[in-house]
PDB file of C-alpha atoms in Angstrom:
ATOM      1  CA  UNK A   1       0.000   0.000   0.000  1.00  0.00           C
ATOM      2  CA  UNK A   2       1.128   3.217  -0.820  1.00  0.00           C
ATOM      3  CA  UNK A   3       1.636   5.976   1.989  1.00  0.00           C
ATOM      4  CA  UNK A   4      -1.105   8.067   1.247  1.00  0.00           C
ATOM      5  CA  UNK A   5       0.762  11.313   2.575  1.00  0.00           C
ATOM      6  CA  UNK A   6       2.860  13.857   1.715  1.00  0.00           C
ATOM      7  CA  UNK A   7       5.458  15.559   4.858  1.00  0.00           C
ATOM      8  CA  UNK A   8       6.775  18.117   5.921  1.00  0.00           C
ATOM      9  CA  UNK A   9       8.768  18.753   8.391  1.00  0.00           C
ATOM     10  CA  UNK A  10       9.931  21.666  10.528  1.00  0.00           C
ATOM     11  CA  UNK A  11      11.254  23.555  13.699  1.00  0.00           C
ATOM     12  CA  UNK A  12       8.401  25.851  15.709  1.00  0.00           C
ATOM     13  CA  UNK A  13      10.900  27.312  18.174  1.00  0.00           C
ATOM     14  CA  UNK A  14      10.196  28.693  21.529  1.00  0.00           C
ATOM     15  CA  UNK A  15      12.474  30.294  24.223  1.00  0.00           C
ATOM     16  CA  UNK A  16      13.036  26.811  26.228  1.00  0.00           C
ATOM     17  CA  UNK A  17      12.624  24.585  23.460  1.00  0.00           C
ATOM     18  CA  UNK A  18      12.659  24.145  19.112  1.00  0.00           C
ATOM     19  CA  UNK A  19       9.583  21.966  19.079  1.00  0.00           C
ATOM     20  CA  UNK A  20       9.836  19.437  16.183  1.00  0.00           C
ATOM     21  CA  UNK A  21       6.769  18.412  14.054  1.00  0.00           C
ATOM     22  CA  UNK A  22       5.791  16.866  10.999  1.00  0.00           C
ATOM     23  CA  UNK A  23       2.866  17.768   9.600  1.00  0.00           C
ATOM     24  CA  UNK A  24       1.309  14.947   7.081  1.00  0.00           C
ATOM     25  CA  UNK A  25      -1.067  16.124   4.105  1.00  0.00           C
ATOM     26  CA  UNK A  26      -3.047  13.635   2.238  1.00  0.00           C
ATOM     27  CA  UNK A  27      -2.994  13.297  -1.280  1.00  0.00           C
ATOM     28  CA  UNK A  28      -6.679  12.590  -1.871  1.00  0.00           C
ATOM     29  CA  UNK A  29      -8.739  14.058   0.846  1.00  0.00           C
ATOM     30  CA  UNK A  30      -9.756  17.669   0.399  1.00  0.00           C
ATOM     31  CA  UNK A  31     -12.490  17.505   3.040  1.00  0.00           C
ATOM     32  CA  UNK A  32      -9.928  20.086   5.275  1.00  0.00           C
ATOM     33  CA  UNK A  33     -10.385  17.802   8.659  1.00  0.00           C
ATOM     34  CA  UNK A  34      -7.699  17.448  10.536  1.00  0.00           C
ATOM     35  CA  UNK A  35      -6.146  15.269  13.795  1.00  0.00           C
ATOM     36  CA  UNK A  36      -3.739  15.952  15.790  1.00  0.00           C
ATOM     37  CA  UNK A  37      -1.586  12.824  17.806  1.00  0.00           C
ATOM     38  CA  UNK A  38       0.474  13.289  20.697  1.00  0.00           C
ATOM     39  CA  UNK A  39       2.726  10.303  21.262  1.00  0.00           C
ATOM     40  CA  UNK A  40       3.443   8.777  24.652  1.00  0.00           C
ATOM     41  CA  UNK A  41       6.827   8.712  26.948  1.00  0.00           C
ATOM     42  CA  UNK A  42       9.994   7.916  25.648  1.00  0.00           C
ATOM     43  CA  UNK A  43       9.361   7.752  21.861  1.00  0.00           C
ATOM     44  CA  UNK A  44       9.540   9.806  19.325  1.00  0.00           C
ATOM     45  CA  UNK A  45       5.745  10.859  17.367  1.00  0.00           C
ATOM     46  CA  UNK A  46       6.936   9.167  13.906  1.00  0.00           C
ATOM     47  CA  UNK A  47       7.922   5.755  15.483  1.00  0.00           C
ATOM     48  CA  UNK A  48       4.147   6.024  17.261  1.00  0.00           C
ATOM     49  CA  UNK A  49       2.363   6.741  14.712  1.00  0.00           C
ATOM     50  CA  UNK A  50       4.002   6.293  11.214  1.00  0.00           C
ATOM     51  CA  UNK A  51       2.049   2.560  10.476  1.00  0.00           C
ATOM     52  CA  UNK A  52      -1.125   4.171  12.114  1.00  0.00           C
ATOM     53  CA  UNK A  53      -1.152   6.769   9.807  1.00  0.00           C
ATOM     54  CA  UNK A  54      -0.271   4.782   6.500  1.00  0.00           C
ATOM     55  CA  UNK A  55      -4.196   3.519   7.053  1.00  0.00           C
ATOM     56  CA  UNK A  56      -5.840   6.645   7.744  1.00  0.00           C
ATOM     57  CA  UNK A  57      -8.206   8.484   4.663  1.00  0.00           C
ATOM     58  CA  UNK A  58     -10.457  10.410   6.499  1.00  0.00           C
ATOM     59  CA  UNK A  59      -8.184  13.274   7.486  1.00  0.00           C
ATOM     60  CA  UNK A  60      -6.083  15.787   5.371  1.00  0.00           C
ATOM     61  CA  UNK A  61      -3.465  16.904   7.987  1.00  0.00           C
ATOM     62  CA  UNK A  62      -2.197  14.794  10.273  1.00  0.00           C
ATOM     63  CA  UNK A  63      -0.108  17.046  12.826  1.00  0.00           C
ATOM     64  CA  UNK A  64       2.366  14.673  14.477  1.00  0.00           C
ATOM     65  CA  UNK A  65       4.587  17.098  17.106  1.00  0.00           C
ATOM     66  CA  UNK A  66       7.510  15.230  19.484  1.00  0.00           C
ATOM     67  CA  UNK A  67       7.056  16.220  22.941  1.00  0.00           C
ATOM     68  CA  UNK A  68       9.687  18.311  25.498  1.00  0.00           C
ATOM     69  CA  UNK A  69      12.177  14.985  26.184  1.00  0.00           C
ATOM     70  CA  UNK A  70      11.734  12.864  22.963  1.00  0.00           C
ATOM     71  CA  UNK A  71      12.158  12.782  19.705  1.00  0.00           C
ATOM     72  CA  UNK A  72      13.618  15.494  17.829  1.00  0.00           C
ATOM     73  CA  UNK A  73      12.572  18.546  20.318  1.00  0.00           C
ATOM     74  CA  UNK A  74      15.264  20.261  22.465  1.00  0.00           C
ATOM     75  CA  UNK A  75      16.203  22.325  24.634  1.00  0.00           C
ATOM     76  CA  UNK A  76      18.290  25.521  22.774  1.00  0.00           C
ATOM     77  CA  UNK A  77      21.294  23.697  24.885  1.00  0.00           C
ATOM     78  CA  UNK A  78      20.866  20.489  24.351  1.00  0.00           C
ATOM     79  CA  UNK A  79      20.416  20.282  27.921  1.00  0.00           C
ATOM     80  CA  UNK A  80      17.440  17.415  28.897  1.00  0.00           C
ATOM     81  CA  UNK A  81      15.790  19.604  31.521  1.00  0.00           C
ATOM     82  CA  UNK A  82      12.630  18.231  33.688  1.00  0.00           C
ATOM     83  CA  UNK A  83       9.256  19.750  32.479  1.00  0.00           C
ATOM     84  CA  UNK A  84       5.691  20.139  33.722  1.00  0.00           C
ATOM     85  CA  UNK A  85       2.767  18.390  32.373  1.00  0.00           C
ATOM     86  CA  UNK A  86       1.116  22.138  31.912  1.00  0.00           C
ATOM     87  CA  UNK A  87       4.494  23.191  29.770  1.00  0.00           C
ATOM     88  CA  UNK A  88       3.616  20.678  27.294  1.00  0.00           C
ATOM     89  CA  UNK A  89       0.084  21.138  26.922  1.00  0.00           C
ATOM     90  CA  UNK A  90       1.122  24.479  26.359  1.00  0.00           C
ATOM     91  CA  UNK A  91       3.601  24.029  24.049  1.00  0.00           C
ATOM     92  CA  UNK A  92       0.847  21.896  21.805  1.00  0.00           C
ATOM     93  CA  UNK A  93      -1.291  25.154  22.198  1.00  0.00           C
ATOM     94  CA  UNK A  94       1.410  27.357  20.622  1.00  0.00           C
ATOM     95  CA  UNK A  95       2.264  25.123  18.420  1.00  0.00           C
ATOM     96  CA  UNK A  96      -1.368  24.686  17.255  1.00  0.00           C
ATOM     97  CA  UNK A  97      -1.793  28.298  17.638  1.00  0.00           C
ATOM     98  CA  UNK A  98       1.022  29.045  14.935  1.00  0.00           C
ATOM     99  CA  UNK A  99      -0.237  26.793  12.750  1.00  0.00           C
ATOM    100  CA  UNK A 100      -3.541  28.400  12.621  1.00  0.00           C
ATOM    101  CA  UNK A 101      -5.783  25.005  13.548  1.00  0.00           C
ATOM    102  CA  UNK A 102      -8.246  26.100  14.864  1.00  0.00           C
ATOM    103  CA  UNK A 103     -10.419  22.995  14.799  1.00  0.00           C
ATOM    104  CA  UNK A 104      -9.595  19.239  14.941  1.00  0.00           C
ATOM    105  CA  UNK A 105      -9.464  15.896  16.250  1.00  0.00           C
ATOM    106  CA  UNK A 106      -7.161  14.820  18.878  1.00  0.00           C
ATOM    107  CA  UNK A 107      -5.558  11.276  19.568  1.00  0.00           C
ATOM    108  CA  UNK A 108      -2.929  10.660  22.482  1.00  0.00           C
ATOM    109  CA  UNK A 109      -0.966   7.352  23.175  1.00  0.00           C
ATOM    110  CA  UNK A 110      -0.435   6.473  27.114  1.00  0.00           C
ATOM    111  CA  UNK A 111       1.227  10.025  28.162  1.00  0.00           C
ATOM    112  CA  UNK A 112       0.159  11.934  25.602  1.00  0.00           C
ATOM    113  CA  UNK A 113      -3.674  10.580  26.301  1.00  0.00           C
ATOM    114  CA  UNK A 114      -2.967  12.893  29.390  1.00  0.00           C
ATOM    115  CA  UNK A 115      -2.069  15.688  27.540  1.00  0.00           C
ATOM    116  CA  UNK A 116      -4.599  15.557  25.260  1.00  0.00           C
ATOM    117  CA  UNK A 117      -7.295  15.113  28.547  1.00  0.00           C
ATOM    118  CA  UNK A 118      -5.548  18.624  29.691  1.00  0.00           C
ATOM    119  CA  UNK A 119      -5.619  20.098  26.407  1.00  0.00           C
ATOM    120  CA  UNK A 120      -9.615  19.560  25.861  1.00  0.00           C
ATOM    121  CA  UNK A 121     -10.398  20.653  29.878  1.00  0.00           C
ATOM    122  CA  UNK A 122      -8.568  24.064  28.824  1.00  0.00           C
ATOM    123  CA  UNK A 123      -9.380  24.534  25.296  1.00  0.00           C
ATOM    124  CA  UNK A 124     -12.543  22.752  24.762  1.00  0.00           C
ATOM    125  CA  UNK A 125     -13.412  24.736  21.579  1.00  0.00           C
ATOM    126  CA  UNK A 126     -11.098  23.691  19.374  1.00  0.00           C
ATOM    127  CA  UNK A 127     -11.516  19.716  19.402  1.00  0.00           C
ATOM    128  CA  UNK A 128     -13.938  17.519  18.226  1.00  0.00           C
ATOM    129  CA  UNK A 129     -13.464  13.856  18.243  1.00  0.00           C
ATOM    130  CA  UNK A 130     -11.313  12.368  20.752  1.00  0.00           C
ATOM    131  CA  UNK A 131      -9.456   9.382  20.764  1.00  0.00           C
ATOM    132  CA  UNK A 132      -7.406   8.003  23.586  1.00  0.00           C
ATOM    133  CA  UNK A 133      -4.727   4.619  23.280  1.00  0.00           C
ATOM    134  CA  UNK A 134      -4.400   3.468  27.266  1.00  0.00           C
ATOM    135  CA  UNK A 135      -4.063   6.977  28.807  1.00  0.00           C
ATOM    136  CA  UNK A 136      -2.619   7.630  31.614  1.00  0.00           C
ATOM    137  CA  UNK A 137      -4.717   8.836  34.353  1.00  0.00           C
ATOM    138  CA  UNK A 138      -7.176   6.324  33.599  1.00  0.00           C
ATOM    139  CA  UNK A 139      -5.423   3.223  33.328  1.00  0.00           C
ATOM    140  CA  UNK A 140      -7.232   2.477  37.494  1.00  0.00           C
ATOM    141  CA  UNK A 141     -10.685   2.423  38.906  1.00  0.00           C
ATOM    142  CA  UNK A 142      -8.715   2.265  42.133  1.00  0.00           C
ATOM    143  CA  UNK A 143      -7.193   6.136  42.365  1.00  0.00           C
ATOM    144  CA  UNK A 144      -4.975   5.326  45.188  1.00  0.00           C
ATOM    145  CA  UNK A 145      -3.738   2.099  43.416  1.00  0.00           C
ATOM    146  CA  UNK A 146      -2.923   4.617  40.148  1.00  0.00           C
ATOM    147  CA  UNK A 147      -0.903   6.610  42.191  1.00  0.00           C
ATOM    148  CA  UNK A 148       0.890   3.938  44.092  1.00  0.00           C
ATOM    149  CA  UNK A 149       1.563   2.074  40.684  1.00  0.00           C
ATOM    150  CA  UNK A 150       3.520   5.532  39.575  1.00  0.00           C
ATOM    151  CA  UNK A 151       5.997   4.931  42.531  1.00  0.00           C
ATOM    152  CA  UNK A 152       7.256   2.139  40.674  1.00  0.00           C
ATOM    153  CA  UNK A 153       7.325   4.576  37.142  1.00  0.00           C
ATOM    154  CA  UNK A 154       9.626   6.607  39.440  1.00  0.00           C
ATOM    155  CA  UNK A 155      11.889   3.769  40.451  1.00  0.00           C
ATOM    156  CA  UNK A 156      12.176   3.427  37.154  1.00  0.00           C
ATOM    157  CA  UNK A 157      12.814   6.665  35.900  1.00  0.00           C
ATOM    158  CA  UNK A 158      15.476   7.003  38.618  1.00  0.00           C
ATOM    159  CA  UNK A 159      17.468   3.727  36.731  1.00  0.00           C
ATOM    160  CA  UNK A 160      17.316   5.137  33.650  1.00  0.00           C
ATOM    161  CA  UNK A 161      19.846   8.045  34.766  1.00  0.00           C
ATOM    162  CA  UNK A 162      22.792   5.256  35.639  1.00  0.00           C
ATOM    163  CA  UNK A 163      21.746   2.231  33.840  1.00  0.00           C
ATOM    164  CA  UNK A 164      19.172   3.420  30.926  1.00  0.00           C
ATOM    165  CA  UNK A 165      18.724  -0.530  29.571  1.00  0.00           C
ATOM    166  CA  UNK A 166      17.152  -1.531  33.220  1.00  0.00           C
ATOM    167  CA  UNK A 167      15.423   1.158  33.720  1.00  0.00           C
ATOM    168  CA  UNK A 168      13.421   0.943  30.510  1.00  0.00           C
ATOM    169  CA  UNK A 169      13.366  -3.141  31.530  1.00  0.00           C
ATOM    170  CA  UNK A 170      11.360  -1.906  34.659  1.00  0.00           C
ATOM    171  CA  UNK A 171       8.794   0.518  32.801  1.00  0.00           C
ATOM    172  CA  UNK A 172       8.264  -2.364  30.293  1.00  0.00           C
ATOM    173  CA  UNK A 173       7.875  -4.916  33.589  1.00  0.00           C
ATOM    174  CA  UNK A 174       5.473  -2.046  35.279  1.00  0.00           C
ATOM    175  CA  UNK A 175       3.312  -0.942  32.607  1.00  0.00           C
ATOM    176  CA  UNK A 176       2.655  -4.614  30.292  1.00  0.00           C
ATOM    177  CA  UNK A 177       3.199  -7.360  32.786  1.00  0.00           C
ATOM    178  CA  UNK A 178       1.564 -10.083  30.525  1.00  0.00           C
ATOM    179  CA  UNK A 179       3.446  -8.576  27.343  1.00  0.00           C
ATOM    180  CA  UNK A 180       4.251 -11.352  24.866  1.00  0.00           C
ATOM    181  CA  UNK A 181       6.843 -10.327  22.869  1.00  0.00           C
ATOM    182  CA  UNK A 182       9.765 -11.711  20.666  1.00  0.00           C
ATOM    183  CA  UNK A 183      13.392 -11.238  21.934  1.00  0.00           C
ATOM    184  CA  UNK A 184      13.844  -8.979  18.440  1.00  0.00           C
ATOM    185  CA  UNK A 185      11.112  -7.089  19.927  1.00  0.00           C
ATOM    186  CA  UNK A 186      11.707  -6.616  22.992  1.00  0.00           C
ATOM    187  CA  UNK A 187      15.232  -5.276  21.524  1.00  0.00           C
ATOM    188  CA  UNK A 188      13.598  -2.927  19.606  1.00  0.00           C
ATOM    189  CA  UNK A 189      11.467  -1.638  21.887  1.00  0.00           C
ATOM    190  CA  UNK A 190      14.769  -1.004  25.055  1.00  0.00           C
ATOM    191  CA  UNK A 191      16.576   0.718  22.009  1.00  0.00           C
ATOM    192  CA  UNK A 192      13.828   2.925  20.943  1.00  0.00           C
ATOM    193  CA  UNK A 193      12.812   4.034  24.693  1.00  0.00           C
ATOM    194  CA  UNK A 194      16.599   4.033  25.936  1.00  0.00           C
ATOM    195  CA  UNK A 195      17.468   6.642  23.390  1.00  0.00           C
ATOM    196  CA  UNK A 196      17.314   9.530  25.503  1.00  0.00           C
ATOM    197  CA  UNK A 197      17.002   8.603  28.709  1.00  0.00           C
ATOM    198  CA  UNK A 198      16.950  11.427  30.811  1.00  0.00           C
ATOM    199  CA  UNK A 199      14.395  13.172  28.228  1.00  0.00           C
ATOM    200  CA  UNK A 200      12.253   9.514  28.594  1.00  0.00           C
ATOM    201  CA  UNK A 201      12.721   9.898  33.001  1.00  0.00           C
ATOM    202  CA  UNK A 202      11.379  12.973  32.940  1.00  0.00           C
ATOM    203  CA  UNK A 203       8.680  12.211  31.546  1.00  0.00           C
ATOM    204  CA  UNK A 204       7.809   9.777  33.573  1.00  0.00           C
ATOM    205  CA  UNK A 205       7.992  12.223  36.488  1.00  0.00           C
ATOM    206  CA  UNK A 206       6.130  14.742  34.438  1.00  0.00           C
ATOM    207  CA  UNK A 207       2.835  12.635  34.602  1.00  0.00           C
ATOM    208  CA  UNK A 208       3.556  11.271  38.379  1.00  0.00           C
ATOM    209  CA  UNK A 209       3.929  14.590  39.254  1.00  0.00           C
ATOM    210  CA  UNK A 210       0.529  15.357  37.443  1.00  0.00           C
ATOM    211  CA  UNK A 211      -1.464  13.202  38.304  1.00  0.00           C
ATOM    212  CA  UNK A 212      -0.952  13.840  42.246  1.00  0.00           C
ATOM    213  CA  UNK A 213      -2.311  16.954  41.349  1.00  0.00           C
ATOM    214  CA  UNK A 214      -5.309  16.825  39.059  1.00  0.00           C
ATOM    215  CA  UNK A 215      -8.975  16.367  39.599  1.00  0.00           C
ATOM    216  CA  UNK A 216     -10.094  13.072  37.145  1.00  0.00           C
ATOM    217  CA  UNK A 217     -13.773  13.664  37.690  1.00  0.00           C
ATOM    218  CA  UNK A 218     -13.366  17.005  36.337  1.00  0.00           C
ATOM    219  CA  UNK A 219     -10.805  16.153  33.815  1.00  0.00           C
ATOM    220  CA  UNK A 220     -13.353  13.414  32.915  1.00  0.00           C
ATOM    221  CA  UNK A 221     -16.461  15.636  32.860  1.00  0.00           C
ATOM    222  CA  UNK A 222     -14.691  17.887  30.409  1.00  0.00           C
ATOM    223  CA  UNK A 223     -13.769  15.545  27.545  1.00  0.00           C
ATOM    224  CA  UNK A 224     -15.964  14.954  24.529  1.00  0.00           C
ATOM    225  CA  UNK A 225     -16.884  11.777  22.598  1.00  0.00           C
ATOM    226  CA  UNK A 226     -14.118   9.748  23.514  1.00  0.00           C
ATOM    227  CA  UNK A 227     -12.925   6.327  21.655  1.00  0.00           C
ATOM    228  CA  UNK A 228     -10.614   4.470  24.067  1.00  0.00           C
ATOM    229  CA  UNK A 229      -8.672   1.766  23.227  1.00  0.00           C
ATOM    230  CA  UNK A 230      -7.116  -0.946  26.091  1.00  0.00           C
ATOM    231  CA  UNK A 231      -4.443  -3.811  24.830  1.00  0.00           C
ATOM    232  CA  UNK A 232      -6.426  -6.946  25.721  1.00  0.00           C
ATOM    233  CA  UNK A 233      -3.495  -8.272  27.210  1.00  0.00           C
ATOM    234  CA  UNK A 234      -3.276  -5.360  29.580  1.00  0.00           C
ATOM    235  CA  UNK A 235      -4.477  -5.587  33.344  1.00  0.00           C
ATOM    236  CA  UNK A 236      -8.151  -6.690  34.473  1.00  0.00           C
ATOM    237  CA  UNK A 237      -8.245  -3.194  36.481  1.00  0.00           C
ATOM    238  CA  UNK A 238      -7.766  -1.539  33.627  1.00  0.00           C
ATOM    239  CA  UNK A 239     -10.273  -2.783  31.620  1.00  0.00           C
ATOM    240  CA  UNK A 240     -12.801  -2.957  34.759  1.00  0.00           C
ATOM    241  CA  UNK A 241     -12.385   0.586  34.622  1.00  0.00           C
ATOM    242  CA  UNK A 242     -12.914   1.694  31.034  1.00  0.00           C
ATOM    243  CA  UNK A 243     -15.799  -0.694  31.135  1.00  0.00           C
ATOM    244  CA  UNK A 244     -17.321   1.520  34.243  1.00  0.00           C
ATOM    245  CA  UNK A 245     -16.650   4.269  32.426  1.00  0.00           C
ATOM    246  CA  UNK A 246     -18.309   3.527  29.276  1.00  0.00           C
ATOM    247  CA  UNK A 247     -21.477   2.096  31.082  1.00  0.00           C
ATOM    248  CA  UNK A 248     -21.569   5.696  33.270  1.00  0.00           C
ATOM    249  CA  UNK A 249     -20.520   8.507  30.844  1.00  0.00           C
ATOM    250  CA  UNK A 250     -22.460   8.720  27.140  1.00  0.00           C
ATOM    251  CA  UNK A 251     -19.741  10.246  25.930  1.00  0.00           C
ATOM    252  CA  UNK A 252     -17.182   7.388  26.270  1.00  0.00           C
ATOM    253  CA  UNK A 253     -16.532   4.496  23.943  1.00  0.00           C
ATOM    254  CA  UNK A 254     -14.345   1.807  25.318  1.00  0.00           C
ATOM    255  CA  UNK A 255     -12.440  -0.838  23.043  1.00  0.00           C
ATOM    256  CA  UNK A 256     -10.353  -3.314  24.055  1.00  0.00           C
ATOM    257  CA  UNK A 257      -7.855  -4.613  21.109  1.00  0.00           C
ATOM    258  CA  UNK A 258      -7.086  -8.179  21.184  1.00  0.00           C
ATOM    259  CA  UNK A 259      -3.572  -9.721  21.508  1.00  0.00           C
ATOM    260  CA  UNK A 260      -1.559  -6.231  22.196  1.00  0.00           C
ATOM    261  CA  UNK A 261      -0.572  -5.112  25.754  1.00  0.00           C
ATOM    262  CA  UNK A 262       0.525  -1.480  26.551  1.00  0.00           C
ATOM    263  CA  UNK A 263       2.317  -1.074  22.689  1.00  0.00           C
ATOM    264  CA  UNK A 264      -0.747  -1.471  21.129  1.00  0.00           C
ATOM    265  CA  UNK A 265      -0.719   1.495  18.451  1.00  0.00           C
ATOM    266  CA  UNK A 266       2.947  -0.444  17.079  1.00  0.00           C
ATOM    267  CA  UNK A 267       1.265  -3.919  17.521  1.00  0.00           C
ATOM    268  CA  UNK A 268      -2.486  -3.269  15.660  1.00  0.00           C
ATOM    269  CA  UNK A 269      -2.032  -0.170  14.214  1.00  0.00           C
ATOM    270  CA  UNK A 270      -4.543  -1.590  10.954  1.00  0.00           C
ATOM    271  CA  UNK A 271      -7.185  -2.399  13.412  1.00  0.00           C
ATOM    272  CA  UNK A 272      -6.875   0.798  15.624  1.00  0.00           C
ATOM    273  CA  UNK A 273      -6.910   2.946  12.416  1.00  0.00           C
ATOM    274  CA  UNK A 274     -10.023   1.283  10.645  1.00  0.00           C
ATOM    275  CA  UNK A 275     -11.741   1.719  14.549  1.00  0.00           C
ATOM    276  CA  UNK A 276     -11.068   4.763  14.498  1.00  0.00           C
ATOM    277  CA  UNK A 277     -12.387   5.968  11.402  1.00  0.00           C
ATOM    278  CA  UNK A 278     -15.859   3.860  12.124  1.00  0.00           C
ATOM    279  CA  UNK A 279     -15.999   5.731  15.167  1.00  0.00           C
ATOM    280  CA  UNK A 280     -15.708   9.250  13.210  1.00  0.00           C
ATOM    281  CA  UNK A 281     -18.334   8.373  11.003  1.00  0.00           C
ATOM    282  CA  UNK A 282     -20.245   7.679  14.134  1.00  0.00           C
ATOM    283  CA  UNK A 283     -19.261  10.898  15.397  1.00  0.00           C
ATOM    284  CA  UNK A 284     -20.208  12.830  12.146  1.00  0.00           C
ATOM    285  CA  UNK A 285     -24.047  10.812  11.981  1.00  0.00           C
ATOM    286  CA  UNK A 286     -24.806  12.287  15.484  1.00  0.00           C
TER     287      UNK A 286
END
């Protein structure tokens, strides 16, 4: 199959940071919609979101930025400086801001789900559809649990300063227990998230830090129609909980995606994509 998009590329630079993006623009669709995905920690927006998007048609722009920490955005040193939740929902807002979109569709993978959540409670009026791939700060029914679970993120994130290979091992133990994966894989997957460490740890401590701090019944209240996708290998709670959710908020659309675990948008990214695009069409009918 072809890639249906064209890219480019380029640098939006700010103070603190030269945010990188790639901005996709398909070759067919004139219909001027447009989505916006925010990858999660420690990898960069292409390697999220590059087979995803090779199945999407009902969008034409795909804005794809890296977050502070990953990818291809850096500090104006080089320097991998710690950064607030807030400072990167901001920096989407500029970014968005520069770029003129003023309306669209937002996706975010694990921490980027969060920043997405963030994004819509402050500036409602600009998205539409929402979709969400095992967010954090609903990954628990059990609040307290969620919040004692992110101790072990932090253990984590404190390995990956000395010894970046087991402290990505931990994440990857923390957040997909019952991932089944081949030793290429699994390979893959320490190489991609050990890249920059420090940028990956402090992310990690970006969404601990946030999510001792936010309200998730209003954070919930204020989302939109919301598609959320679980791995099917992920943990009962998890599941429990999008379940509740979908059975006590109208609004939210829970799908659990067989035979993946936490890496599920690099795993089924065909199935995700045609999902999502059923679920627009939903969206659009209503």
């Amino acid at each position: 199959m072809k890639f249906p998009y064209t890219l480019h590329t380029d640098i939006f630079p700010q103070p603190d940071q030269q945010i990188f993006y790639r901005l996709y623009r398909h070759r067919d669709n004139l219909t001027g919609r447009r989505l916006v995905l925010l990858h999660g920690a420690g990898v960069a927006g292409e390697d999220t979101w590059q087979a995803l998007l090779a199945q999407l048609d009902m969008w034409s722009e795909v804005l794809v930025p890296d977050l502070r920490g990953m990818g291809q955005t850096v500090s104006p040193d080089g320097i991998e400086y710690p950064y607030t939740a807030q400072e990167v929902v901001t920096d989407v807002a500029q970014l968005l801001n520069h770029l003129g979109w003023q309306c669209f569709d937002l996706a975010g993978y694990s921490m980027g789900g969060l920043i997405s959540m963030l994004y819509k409670q402050q500036y409602s009026q600009h998205v539409e559809k929402q979709f969400l791939l095992e967010s954090a700060a609903v990954d628990r029914g059990d609040w307290q649990a969620s919040l004692e679970l992110r101790a072990q993120y932090m253990q984590a994130a404190e390995h990956l300063g000395t010894d970046a290979e087991k402290g990505v091992r931990q994440f990857l133990d923390t957040i997909s227990p019952n991932r089944k994966v081949s030793p290429l894989v699994e390979k893959v997957t320490i190489e991609r998230l050990a890249s920059r460490p420090l940028g990956f740890a402090h992310a990690l401590k970006c969404v601990t830090d946030a999510l001792h701090d936010v309200d998730r019944e209003a954070l919930l209240a204020a989302q939109g129609d919301v598609s959320s996708f679980i791995g099917g290998n992920s943990v009962a709670a998890m599941h429990e909980y999008q379940r509740a959710l979908a059975e006590r908020l109208p609004n939210w659309h829970y799908f659990m995606v067989a035979g993946t675990d936490h890496s599920l948008p690099f795993q089924k990214p065909r199935q995700i994509a045609q999902v999502m695009q059923v679920e627009l069409e939903r969206y659009l009918a209503g």
